[in-house]
XYZ file of N, CA and C in Angstrom:
735
model
N 39.154 -26.925 9.123
C 37.388 -27.028 9.217
C 36.881 -28.152 8.579
N 36.547 -28.869 9.208
C 36.320 -30.362 8.171
C 34.920 -30.380 8.036
N 34.381 -31.281 6.955
C 33.158 -31.353 6.637
C 32.351 -31.348 7.747
N 31.103 -30.668 7.423
C 29.998 -31.196 8.498
C 28.656 -31.791 7.959
N 28.204 -32.369 8.656
C 26.609 -33.155 8.166
C 25.473 -32.395 9.033
N 24.777 -31.390 8.320
C 23.543 -30.858 9.531
C 22.481 -31.905 8.921
N 21.597 -32.196 9.879
C 20.220 -33.168 9.826
C 19.163 -32.230 9.852
N 18.627 -32.256 9.049
C 17.003 -31.362 9.121
C 16.026 -32.302 9.467
N 15.026 -32.005 9.966
C 13.794 -32.800 10.615
C 13.465 -33.772 9.364
N 13.328 -35.180 9.794
C 12.671 -36.139 8.746
C 11.275 -36.237 8.461
N 10.761 -35.833 7.509
C 9.774 -35.802 7.201
C 9.202 -36.936 6.394
N 7.632 -37.540 6.288
C 7.295 -38.312 5.250
C 6.506 -37.287 4.066
N 6.657 -38.369 3.215
C 6.359 -37.334 1.638
C 4.610 -36.846 1.487
N 4.699 -35.519 1.496
C 3.272 -35.141 1.156
C 2.624 -35.419 0.563
N 1.279 -36.070 0.521
C 0.471 -36.164 -0.270
C -0.821 -35.615 -0.591
N -1.413 -35.136 -1.182
C -2.522 -34.465 -1.898
C -3.608 -35.633 -2.130
N -4.389 -35.888 -1.483
C -5.366 -37.051 -1.650
C -6.590 -36.981 -2.556
N -6.948 -35.667 -2.909
C -7.567 -35.335 -4.010
C -7.077 -35.137 -5.463
N -6.332 -34.529 -5.307
C -5.495 -33.976 -6.210
C -4.031 -34.475 -6.744
N -3.428 -34.879 -5.127
C -2.156 -35.218 -5.610
C -1.382 -36.172 -6.266
N -0.327 -36.368 -6.418
C 0.480 -37.745 -6.482
C 1.935 -37.497 -6.689
N 2.161 -38.350 -6.145
C 3.817 -38.945 -5.347
C 4.387 -40.202 -6.190
N 5.650 -39.802 -7.272
C 5.848 -40.956 -7.999
C 7.180 -41.608 -7.045
N 7.576 -43.040 -7.684
C 8.306 -43.740 -7.567
C 9.725 -43.185 -7.698
N 10.781 -43.275 -7.022
C 12.000 -42.826 -7.511
C 12.310 -43.131 -8.750
N 12.974 -42.075 -9.016
C 13.246 -42.354 -10.927
C 14.784 -42.684 -11.049
N 15.475 -43.089 -11.749
C 16.556 -42.863 -11.718
C 17.731 -42.522 -12.817
N 18.536 -41.748 -13.246
C 18.786 -40.836 -14.275
C 20.217 -40.363 -14.076
N 20.754 -40.486 -15.242
C 22.002 -39.602 -14.935
C 22.162 -38.581 -14.406
N 23.274 -38.095 -13.697
C 23.244 -36.771 -13.070
C 24.466 -36.529 -12.849
N 25.028 -34.940 -12.878
C 26.262 -34.405 -12.463
C 27.013 -35.490 -11.600
N 28.087 -35.316 -11.619
C 28.770 -36.360 -10.455
C 29.568 -35.160 -9.600
N 28.356 -34.340 -8.812
C 29.227 -33.382 -8.255
C 29.717 -34.009 -7.146
N 29.421 -34.648 -6.589
C 29.710 -35.642 -5.297
C 31.535 -35.952 -5.378
N 31.726 -36.363 -6.474
C 33.266 -37.016 -6.790
C 33.891 -35.811 -6.969
N 33.570 -34.588 -7.541
C 34.332 -33.400 -7.898
C 34.643 -32.932 -6.863
N 33.586 -32.573 -5.713
C 33.623 -31.849 -4.533
C 34.113 -32.310 -3.744
N 34.697 -34.152 -3.738
C 35.687 -34.852 -3.196
C 36.971 -34.181 -2.153
N 37.407 -33.429 -2.978
C 38.496 -32.971 -2.666
C 38.399 -31.873 -1.646
N 37.508 -30.744 -1.507
C 37.203 -29.776 -1.101
C 36.854 -30.352 0.830
N 38.061 -29.776 1.012
C 37.782 -29.856 3.022
C 37.556 -28.992 3.768
N 37.208 -27.299 3.413
C 37.322 -26.632 4.195
C 35.951 -25.770 3.325
N 34.820 -25.060 3.763
C 34.067 -24.356 3.562
C 32.768 -25.000 2.690
N 32.979 -26.614 3.186
C 32.086 -27.846 2.313
C 30.983 -28.078 3.836
N 29.581 -28.379 3.247
C 28.605 -28.738 4.400
C 27.511 -29.592 3.836
N 27.641 -30.565 4.570
C 26.583 -31.662 4.116
C 25.360 -31.696 4.568
N 24.072 -31.546 3.929
C 22.999 -31.229 4.323
C 21.988 -32.295 3.999
N 21.036 -32.670 4.752
C 20.029 -33.609 4.820
C 18.502 -32.889 5.182
N 17.663 -32.602 4.392
C 16.623 -32.047 4.661
C 15.413 -33.285 4.295
N 14.375 -32.785 5.184
C 12.957 -33.503 4.753
C 11.906 -33.071 4.225
N 11.168 -33.431 3.232
C 9.715 -32.875 2.728
C 9.501 -31.523 3.022
N 9.292 -31.041 2.365
C 8.572 -29.084 2.719
C 9.571 -28.514 3.470
N 10.636 -28.786 3.816
C 11.429 -27.748 5.026
C 12.349 -26.956 3.928
N 12.469 -25.742 4.115
C 12.864 -24.335 3.781
C 14.508 -24.475 3.793
N 14.817 -24.560 2.386
C 16.826 -24.996 2.551
C 17.403 -23.401 2.722
N 16.476 -21.902 1.876
C 17.003 -20.784 1.983
C 15.493 -19.738 1.658
N 15.918 -18.709 2.729
C 14.578 -17.438 2.247
C 14.835 -16.859 1.090
N 14.050 -16.171 0.671
C 14.248 -15.204 -0.462
C 14.560 -14.060 0.881
N 15.499 -13.062 -0.097
C 16.068 -12.244 0.466
C 17.053 -12.097 1.759
N 17.528 -13.651 2.114
C 18.287 -13.846 2.384
C 19.443 -13.822 2.042
N 20.664 -13.612 3.041
C 21.967 -13.170 2.360
C 22.776 -14.590 1.205
N 23.131 -13.944 0.176
C 23.672 -15.296 -1.177
C 25.047 -15.421 -0.166
N 25.241 -16.232 -0.164
C 26.713 -16.590 0.362
C 27.208 -17.945 0.232
N 26.124 -18.859 -1.002
C 26.867 -20.003 -0.911
C 26.251 -20.828 -2.261
N 26.589 -21.771 -2.805
C 25.956 -22.362 -3.823
C 25.745 -24.079 -3.747
N 24.772 -24.375 -3.286
C 23.986 -25.798 -3.211
C 23.879 -26.478 -4.275
N 24.352 -27.694 -4.523
C 24.503 -28.889 -5.271
C 23.973 -29.944 -4.671
N 22.830 -29.977 -5.376
C 21.554 -31.424 -5.226
C 22.187 -32.892 -5.669
N 22.513 -33.667 -4.309
C 22.840 -34.832 -4.869
C 21.549 -35.930 -4.802
N 20.508 -35.713 -4.360
C 19.627 -36.459 -4.137
C 18.149 -35.850 -3.764
N 17.278 -36.203 -4.505
C 16.054 -35.193 -3.984
C 15.632 -34.331 -5.451
N 14.589 -33.598 -4.692
C 13.816 -32.604 -5.726
C 13.752 -31.351 -4.571
N 14.106 -30.126 -5.363
C 13.621 -29.060 -4.640
C 12.917 -27.920 -5.728
N 12.467 -27.252 -5.480
C 11.570 -26.105 -5.994
C 11.986 -24.853 -5.632
N 11.981 -23.930 -6.423
C 12.635 -22.532 -5.945
C 11.232 -21.414 -6.443
N 10.542 -20.868 -5.476
C 9.510 -19.845 -5.206
C 9.609 -18.625 -5.090
N 9.028 -17.583 -6.041
C 9.276 -16.175 -5.856
C 7.973 -15.692 -5.134
N 7.889 -14.562 -4.133
C 6.916 -14.069 -3.832
C 6.980 -12.667 -3.665
N 5.734 -12.389 -4.090
C 5.741 -10.542 -4.899
C 5.575 -9.745 -3.447
N 5.540 -8.496 -3.642
C 5.642 -7.439 -2.504
C 3.934 -7.623 -2.435
N 3.383 -7.850 -2.810
C 1.462 -8.362 -2.822
C 1.553 -9.781 -2.044
N 2.375 -10.658 -2.057
C 2.170 -11.949 -1.375
C 1.997 -12.917 -2.353
N 1.948 -12.778 -3.412
C 1.358 -13.538 -4.972
C 2.787 -14.484 -4.958
N 2.540 -15.843 -4.842
C 3.837 -16.831 -4.545
C 3.751 -17.476 -6.405
N 4.886 -17.676 -6.689
C 5.137 -18.359 -8.352
C 6.348 -19.610 -7.765
N 6.307 -20.648 -8.312
C 7.206 -21.686 -8.593
C 7.739 -21.390 -9.787
N 9.194 -20.702 -10.168
C 10.065 -20.678 -10.912
C 10.830 -21.675 -11.525
N 11.217 -22.774 -10.606
C 12.001 -23.744 -11.166
C 11.375 -25.157 -9.886
N 11.686 -26.384 -10.622
C 11.984 -27.746 -9.639
C 13.252 -28.113 -10.703
N 14.101 -28.426 -9.150
C 15.749 -29.280 -10.013
C 15.279 -30.576 -9.174
N 16.298 -31.211 -9.835
C 16.536 -32.716 -9.285
C 17.543 -32.764 -8.963
N 18.119 -34.128 -8.958
C 19.459 -34.641 -8.522
C 20.412 -34.380 -9.494
N 21.075 -33.919 -9.394
C 22.537 -33.536 -10.343
C 22.372 -32.083 -10.685
N 21.463 -31.308 -10.217
C 21.573 -30.019 -10.902
C 22.261 -29.210 -9.055
N 22.247 -28.059 -9.230
C 22.663 -26.740 -8.414
C 22.096 -25.512 -8.626
N 21.688 -24.911 -7.229
C 21.541 -23.464 -7.325
C 21.878 -22.663 -6.455
N 21.353 -21.347 -6.488
C 22.231 -20.335 -5.827
C 23.405 -20.235 -6.197
N 23.391 -20.173 -7.488
C 24.601 -19.631 -7.878
C 25.230 -18.078 -8.024
N 23.771 -17.435 -8.092
C 24.057 -16.115 -8.219
C 24.675 -15.315 -7.313
N 25.303 -16.025 -6.266
C 26.355 -14.823 -5.178
C 27.790 -14.991 -6.354
N 27.997 -15.940 -6.902
C 28.850 -15.666 -7.831
C 29.229 -14.786 -8.790
N 28.149 -14.130 -8.756
C 27.940 -13.231 -9.959
C 27.461 -11.555 -9.492
N 27.816 -11.418 -8.013
C 27.512 -10.193 -6.918
C 26.345 -10.163 -6.701
N 25.389 -11.330 -6.221
C 23.947 -11.116 -5.856
C 24.270 -11.077 -4.262
N 23.677 -10.116 -3.209
C 23.974 -9.847 -2.575
C 22.795 -10.902 -1.590
N 21.651 -10.914 -2.323
C 20.583 -11.469 -1.618
C 20.061 -12.616 -2.130
N 19.227 -13.714 -1.576
C 18.403 -14.402 -2.525
C 17.207 -14.362 -3.440
N 17.093 -14.540 -4.108
C 15.980 -13.837 -5.396
C 14.912 -15.180 -5.324
N 14.764 -15.920 -4.244
C 14.127 -16.971 -4.289
C 14.160 -17.923 -3.220
N 13.041 -18.407 -2.662
C 13.080 -19.421 -1.645
C 13.168 -20.563 -2.281
N 14.131 -21.596 -1.427
C 14.275 -22.596 -2.040
C 13.503 -23.990 -0.867
N 13.003 -24.718 -1.359
C 12.102 -25.615 -0.637
C 12.208 -27.160 -1.330
N 12.667 -27.940 -0.262
C 12.523 -29.410 -0.637
C 11.229 -29.990 -0.649
N 11.217 -30.816 -1.954
C 9.948 -31.203 -2.376
C 9.619 -32.791 -2.144
N 10.928 -33.129 -1.496
C 11.039 -34.508 -1.257
C 12.319 -34.665 -0.352
N 12.399 -35.795 0.603
C 14.049 -36.233 1.289
C 14.912 -35.753 0.225
N 15.815 -34.556 0.995
C 17.204 -34.248 -0.126
C 18.364 -34.519 1.091
N 19.231 -34.774 -0.095
C 21.264 -34.476 0.535
C 21.393 -33.452 -0.714
N 22.242 -32.477 0.122
C 22.563 -31.553 -0.909
C 24.084 -30.876 -0.414
N 24.758 -30.670 -1.135
C 26.316 -29.819 -0.420
C 26.384 -28.508 -0.939
N 26.614 -28.102 0.233
C 26.609 -26.452 0.326
C 27.846 -26.021 0.789
N 28.603 -25.033 -0.724
C 30.213 -24.911 -0.691
C 29.734 -23.379 -0.655
N 30.369 -22.917 0.111
C 30.971 -21.423 0.477
C 31.310 -20.653 -0.598
N 30.617 -19.237 -0.930
C 31.103 -18.466 -2.007
C 32.974 -18.460 -2.542
N 33.549 -18.355 -1.480
C 35.176 -17.987 -1.640
C 35.228 -19.157 -2.119
N 34.999 -19.983 -1.403
C 35.755 -21.959 -1.740
C 35.087 -22.153 -3.273
N 33.748 -21.939 -3.639
C 33.307 -21.934 -4.770
C 34.310 -21.274 -6.053
N 34.137 -19.836 -5.837
C 35.254 -18.985 -6.582
C 36.450 -19.532 -7.222
N 37.208 -19.840 -5.896
C 38.486 -20.260 -5.961
C 38.734 -21.927 -7.164
N 37.554 -22.503 -7.017
C 37.362 -23.819 -7.633
C 37.197 -23.960 -8.754
N 36.158 -22.926 -9.396
C 35.820 -22.724 -10.504
C 37.063 -22.000 -11.478
N 38.024 -21.346 -10.589
C 39.396 -20.858 -10.837
C 40.230 -21.507 -11.358
N 40.272 -22.877 -10.171
C 41.404 -23.863 -10.224
C 41.238 -24.666 -10.973
N 39.992 -25.279 -10.955
C 39.578 -26.860 -11.129
C 39.110 -26.838 -12.518
N 39.863 -27.562 -13.190
C 39.363 -26.967 -14.934
C 38.096 -28.053 -15.108
N 38.335 -29.233 -14.315
C 37.499 -29.891 -14.903
C 35.882 -29.752 -14.263
N 35.901 -29.097 -13.069
C 34.938 -28.764 -12.260
C 34.347 -27.418 -13.056
N 35.001 -26.377 -13.316
C 34.576 -25.480 -14.179
C 33.721 -25.660 -15.843
N 34.322 -26.284 -16.059
C 33.937 -26.671 -17.432
C 32.089 -27.407 -17.308
N 32.398 -28.676 -16.347
C 30.814 -29.361 -16.237
C 29.983 -28.214 -15.533
N 30.412 -26.911 -14.476
C 29.727 -25.856 -14.031
C 28.957 -25.363 -15.185
N 30.042 -24.745 -15.837
C 29.647 -23.993 -17.231
C 28.503 -24.238 -18.023
N 28.817 -25.545 -18.485
C 28.029 -26.727 -19.552
C 26.446 -26.556 -18.982
N 26.453 -27.107 -17.505
C 25.426 -27.278 -16.704
C 24.501 -25.644 -16.931
N 25.242 -24.575 -16.492
C 24.478 -23.400 -16.324
C 23.923 -23.202 -17.835
N 24.992 -23.632 -18.970
C 24.633 -22.850 -19.662
C 23.159 -24.005 -20.444
N 22.757 -25.192 -20.057
C 21.784 -25.857 -20.875
C 20.526 -25.493 -19.863
N 20.483 -25.060 -18.645
C 19.553 -24.580 -17.919
C 19.309 -23.274 -18.374
N 20.442 -22.345 -18.382
C 19.685 -21.055 -19.334
C 18.820 -21.325 -20.521
N 19.134 -22.190 -21.839
C 18.182 -22.615 -22.669
C 17.058 -23.034 -21.848
N 16.807 -23.904 -21.212
C 15.405 -24.348 -20.629
C 14.394 -23.320 -20.047
N 15.550 -22.043 -19.491
C 14.361 -21.479 -18.678
C 14.271 -20.338 -19.706
N 15.030 -20.137 -21.385
C 14.402 -19.053 -22.044
C 13.138 -19.860 -22.729
N 13.118 -21.289 -22.972
C 12.028 -21.888 -23.577
C 11.154 -21.955 -22.615
N 11.230 -21.561 -21.377
C 10.122 -21.467 -20.247
C 9.373 -20.270 -20.711
N 9.992 -19.094 -20.584
C 9.794 -17.903 -20.798
C 8.721 -17.900 -22.427
N 9.510 -18.107 -23.267
C 8.382 -18.143 -24.700
C 7.402 -19.235 -24.444
N 7.643 -20.609 -23.414
C 6.447 -21.120 -23.492
C 5.088 -20.202 -22.745
N 5.336 -19.639 -21.617
C 5.159 -18.496 -20.715
C 4.155 -17.537 -21.281
N 4.412 -16.648 -22.566
C 4.408 -15.981 -23.008
C 3.106 -15.904 -24.303
N 3.387 -17.237 -25.000
C 2.946 -17.341 -26.139
C 1.986 -18.402 -26.424
N 1.928 -19.372 -25.231
C 1.203 -20.704 -25.413
C 0.098 -20.797 -24.164
N -0.830 -21.392 -24.843
C -2.005 -21.509 -23.741
C -1.554 -22.105 -22.410
N -2.264 -22.150 -21.375
C -2.392 -22.681 -20.168
C -2.332 -24.589 -20.515
N -3.157 -24.721 -20.995
C -3.346 -26.172 -21.664
C -1.688 -26.590 -22.133
N -1.308 -25.777 -23.026
C -0.320 -26.486 -23.773
C 1.324 -26.088 -22.394
N 1.025 -25.304 -22.083
C 2.182 -25.102 -21.117
C 1.838 -25.988 -19.560
N 0.908 -26.053 -19.340
C 0.973 -27.680 -18.339
C 1.549 -29.260 -18.913
N 1.334 -29.228 -20.234
C 1.593 -30.357 -20.774
C 3.370 -30.180 -21.084
N 3.759 -29.517 -21.346
C 5.064 -29.198 -21.213
C 5.684 -29.489 -20.123
N 4.868 -28.923 -19.081
C 5.638 -28.556 -17.648
C 5.616 -30.451 -17.037
N 4.856 -31.382 -17.702
C 4.270 -32.476 -16.997
C 5.576 -33.348 -18.042
N 5.938 -33.014 -19.155
C 7.090 -33.919 -19.801
C 8.006 -33.206 -19.581
N 8.306 -32.070 -18.807
C 9.528 -31.698 -18.184
C 9.958 -32.448 -17.055
N 8.899 -32.598 -16.043
C 9.163 -32.957 -14.688
C 9.276 -34.491 -14.808
N 8.950 -34.989 -16.343
C 9.100 -36.736 -16.430
C 9.908 -37.254 -17.143
N 10.874 -35.728 -17.294
C 12.244 -35.699 -18.387
C 11.751 -37.023 -19.411
N 10.895 -36.677 -19.715
C 10.345 -37.460 -21.549
C 11.117 -37.202 -22.381
N 11.517 -38.154 -22.874
C 12.114 -38.333 -24.559
C 11.465 -38.473 -25.885
N 12.170 -38.026 -26.916
C 11.436 -38.599 -28.033
C 11.198 -40.205 -27.817
N 11.867 -41.205 -27.195
C 12.041 -42.431 -27.345
C 11.420 -43.296 -26.391
N 10.819 -42.155 -25.198
C 10.073 -42.460 -24.344
C 8.386 -43.184 -25.125
N 7.987 -43.696 -24.082
C 6.819 -44.321 -24.339
C 5.656 -43.923 -22.883
N 6.570 -44.082 -21.745
C 5.282 -43.849 -20.688
C 7.195 -43.384 -19.666
N 6.869 -42.445 -18.634
C 7.865 -42.036 -17.680
C 6.855 -41.711 -16.370
N 7.639 -41.934 -15.581
C 7.149 -41.372 -14.107
C 7.253 -39.926 -13.702
N 6.449 -38.900 -13.215
C 6.468 -37.541 -12.751
C 7.451 -37.813 -11.419
N 7.886 -36.572 -11.099
C 8.432 -36.514 -9.942
C 7.285 -37.094 -8.376
N 8.042 -37.143 -7.264
C 7.506 -37.078 -5.955
C 6.649 -35.592 -5.869
N 5.782 -35.534 -4.984
C 5.225 -34.260 -3.954
C 4.639 -33.219 -5.103
N 4.526 -33.690 -6.365
C 3.826 -32.327 -7.050
C 2.379 -32.273 -7.085
N 1.637 -31.534 -6.865
C 0.457 -31.599 -6.498
C -0.477 -30.901 -7.600
N -1.543 -30.680 -8.113
C -2.444 -29.575 -8.411
C -2.175 -28.267 -8.237
N -1.751 -27.625 -7.055
C -1.477 -26.660 -6.388
C 0.021 -26.080 -7.156
N 0.817 -26.989 -6.483
C 2.705 -26.908 -7.486
C 2.113 -26.817 -8.801
N 1.683 -27.545 -9.594
C 1.456 -27.326 -11.277
C 0.781 -25.873 -11.439
N -0.326 -25.370 -10.625
C -0.840 -24.194 -10.980
C -0.136 -23.391 -10.859
N 1.035 -23.063 -9.675
C 1.644 -21.901 -9.639
C 3.068 -22.101 -10.801
N 3.314 -23.092 -11.050
C 3.856 -23.413 -12.070
C 3.638 -22.616 -14.034
N 2.312 -22.981 -13.835
C 1.724 -22.929 -15.288
C 1.737 -21.456 -15.184
N 1.118 -20.699 -13.971
C 0.699 -19.259 -14.143
C -0.642 -19.328 -14.241
N -2.123 -20.710 -13.691
C -3.090 -20.216 -13.850
C -3.904 -20.904 -12.221
N -4.982 -20.591 -12.413
C -5.589 -21.320 -11.073
C -5.590 -22.853 -11.395
N -5.759 -23.369 -9.738
C -5.762 -24.877 -9.736
C -7.123 -25.538 -9.828
N -8.253 -24.402 -10.479
C -9.635 -25.218 -11.218
C -9.281 -25.550 -12.566
N -8.561 -24.752 -13.433
C -7.687 -24.782 -14.859
C -7.129 -26.335 -14.540
N -6.356 -26.197 -13.873
C -5.119 -27.112 -13.803
C -6.255 -28.676 -13.991
N -7.016 -28.336 -12.587
C -7.835 -29.604 -12.376
C -8.878 -30.006 -13.410
N -9.201 -29.258 -14.468
C -10.035 -29.131 -15.662
C -8.728 -30.216 -16.777
N -7.773 -29.520 -16.978
C -6.783 -29.987 -18.130
C -6.228 -31.517 -17.855
N -6.567 -31.419 -16.072
C -5.886 -32.791 -15.986
C -6.779 -33.917 -16.560
N -8.191 -33.890 -15.801
C -9.358 -34.674 -16.286
C -9.114 -34.925 -17.521
N -8.727 -34.071 -18.655
C -8.955 -33.808 -19.860
C -8.142 -34.570 -20.735
N -5.940 -34.634 -20.247
C -5.369 -35.478 -20.239
C -5.844 -37.111 -19.856
N -6.436 -37.087 -18.431
C -6.598 -38.643 -18.108
C -7.411 -39.552 -18.947
N -8.580 -38.207 -19.253
C -9.676 -39.286 -19.972
C -8.929 -39.671 -21.558
N -8.249 -38.594 -21.902
C -7.648 -39.073 -23.331
C -6.523 -39.947 -23.473
N -6.088 -40.662 -22.456
C -5.435 -41.445 -21.770
C -4.006 -40.983 -21.721
N -3.968 -39.286 -22.067
C -2.380 -38.841 -22.218
C -1.560 -38.888 -20.355
N -2.557 -39.476 -19.344
C -1.556 -39.909 -18.347
C -2.366 -40.683 -17.279
N -1.954 -41.270 -16.414
C -2.458 -41.723 -15.304
C -2.261 -41.529 -13.737
N -2.666 -41.344 -12.971
C -2.083 -40.811 -11.777
C -3.248 -41.066 -10.329
N -2.546 -41.537 -9.134
C -3.465 -41.666 -8.329
C -2.771 -41.156 -6.933
N -3.039 -41.278 -5.754
C -2.594 -40.495 -4.901
C -1.150 -40.978 -4.651
N -0.480 -42.096 -5.276
C 0.636 -42.689 -5.105
C 2.005 -42.235 -6.316
N 1.462 -41.969 -7.397
C 2.690 -41.722 -8.670
C 1.492 -41.344 -9.613
N 2.246 -40.752 -10.929
C 1.621 -40.352 -11.570
C 2.533 -41.145 -13.149
N 1.948 -41.169 -14.213
C 2.517 -41.294 -15.466
C 1.936 -40.827 -16.717
N 3.122 -40.298 -17.355
C 2.905 -39.387 -18.697
C 3.060 -40.290 -19.694
N 2.486 -40.308 -20.699
C 2.009 -41.451 -21.714
C 2.707 -40.304 -22.821
N 2.991 -41.207 -24.378
C 3.374 -40.127 -25.387
C 2.306 -39.718 -25.930
N 1.238 -39.772 -26.020
C -0.034 -39.205 -26.376
C 0.033 -37.750 -25.829
N 0.822 -37.311 -25.021
C 1.080 -36.152 -24.319
C 1.711 -34.985 -24.894
N 2.459 -35.693 -26.119
C 3.516 -35.385 -26.467
C 2.710 -34.332 -27.870
N 1.342 -34.838 -28.404
C 0.630 -34.403 -29.053
C -0.160 -32.933 -28.916
N 0.037 -32.461 -27.453
C -0.620 -31.004 -27.449
C 0.861 -30.034 -27.408
N 1.742 -30.549 -27.150
C 2.878 -29.486 -27.216
C 3.087 -29.403 -28.803
N 3.154 -30.444 -29.757
C 3.775 -30.328 -31.397
C 2.314 -29.772 -31.921
N 1.188 -29.843 -31.652
C -0.027 -29.182 -32.359
C 0.129 -27.811 -32.066
N 0.462 -27.330 -31.003
C 0.890 -25.947 -30.670
C 1.763 -25.430 -31.237
N 2.953 -25.894 -31.597
C 4.215 -25.571 -32.247
C 4.138 -25.945 -33.639
N 2.764 -26.300 -34.051
C 2.433 -26.068 -35.604
C 1.282 -25.238 -36.064
N 1.341 -24.758 -35.155
C -0.050 -23.729 -35.193
C -1.720 -24.201 -35.220
N -1.769 -25.442 -34.270
C -2.991 -26.102 -34.668
C -3.324 -26.286 -33.245
N -3.197 -25.483 -32.467
C -3.517 -25.612 -31.278
C -5.256 -25.196 -30.855
């Protein structure tokens, strides 16, 4: 079976006119999964999605790993009571759905495209064989997985011990890929106040309050099209780590 391309419906980038912001596409180094997966001729599918498309549902069979070549994807979990939380936002060069390789029978989260996306879906048996036979792929896969697990551990500590204001500041810095050398960075497209409230674990009204506070202090700028994070926002996180929040 050769490679196939599935095209989901194309939709324009959603914008929350009151509180939302969409950023310009930001170039950054990514894992070269496309090159590493070029030699796969069976069990591989190229997928294209528009914004807000469902890639897979929580509870669906876990039968493949997906590599995000272009765009952004959010992973959301819904409780039995119907409460939803965004547990991760992934960008180009990342992968998800790898739980199937560890015997996970069903998807633990719902994957939804935040913007137009291009992905490569590799079936579980093919992926397992490639990790066993392709040393370069296995090394990059494991390195990337460990790096992401460290980030998730930091997220858990942040959720347990920091205030919602500090959690919001940290998430904005992570979403903008802000580094110590940065002065200003642009946040990913399609992330509005509702998304942020689900990621921080607080109410939308609290997010509105802190976003207005950050803007008045000059830490961020945003409108209906993009949002920029300034270096001053680092002070919020640093003061917390120093016990001065």
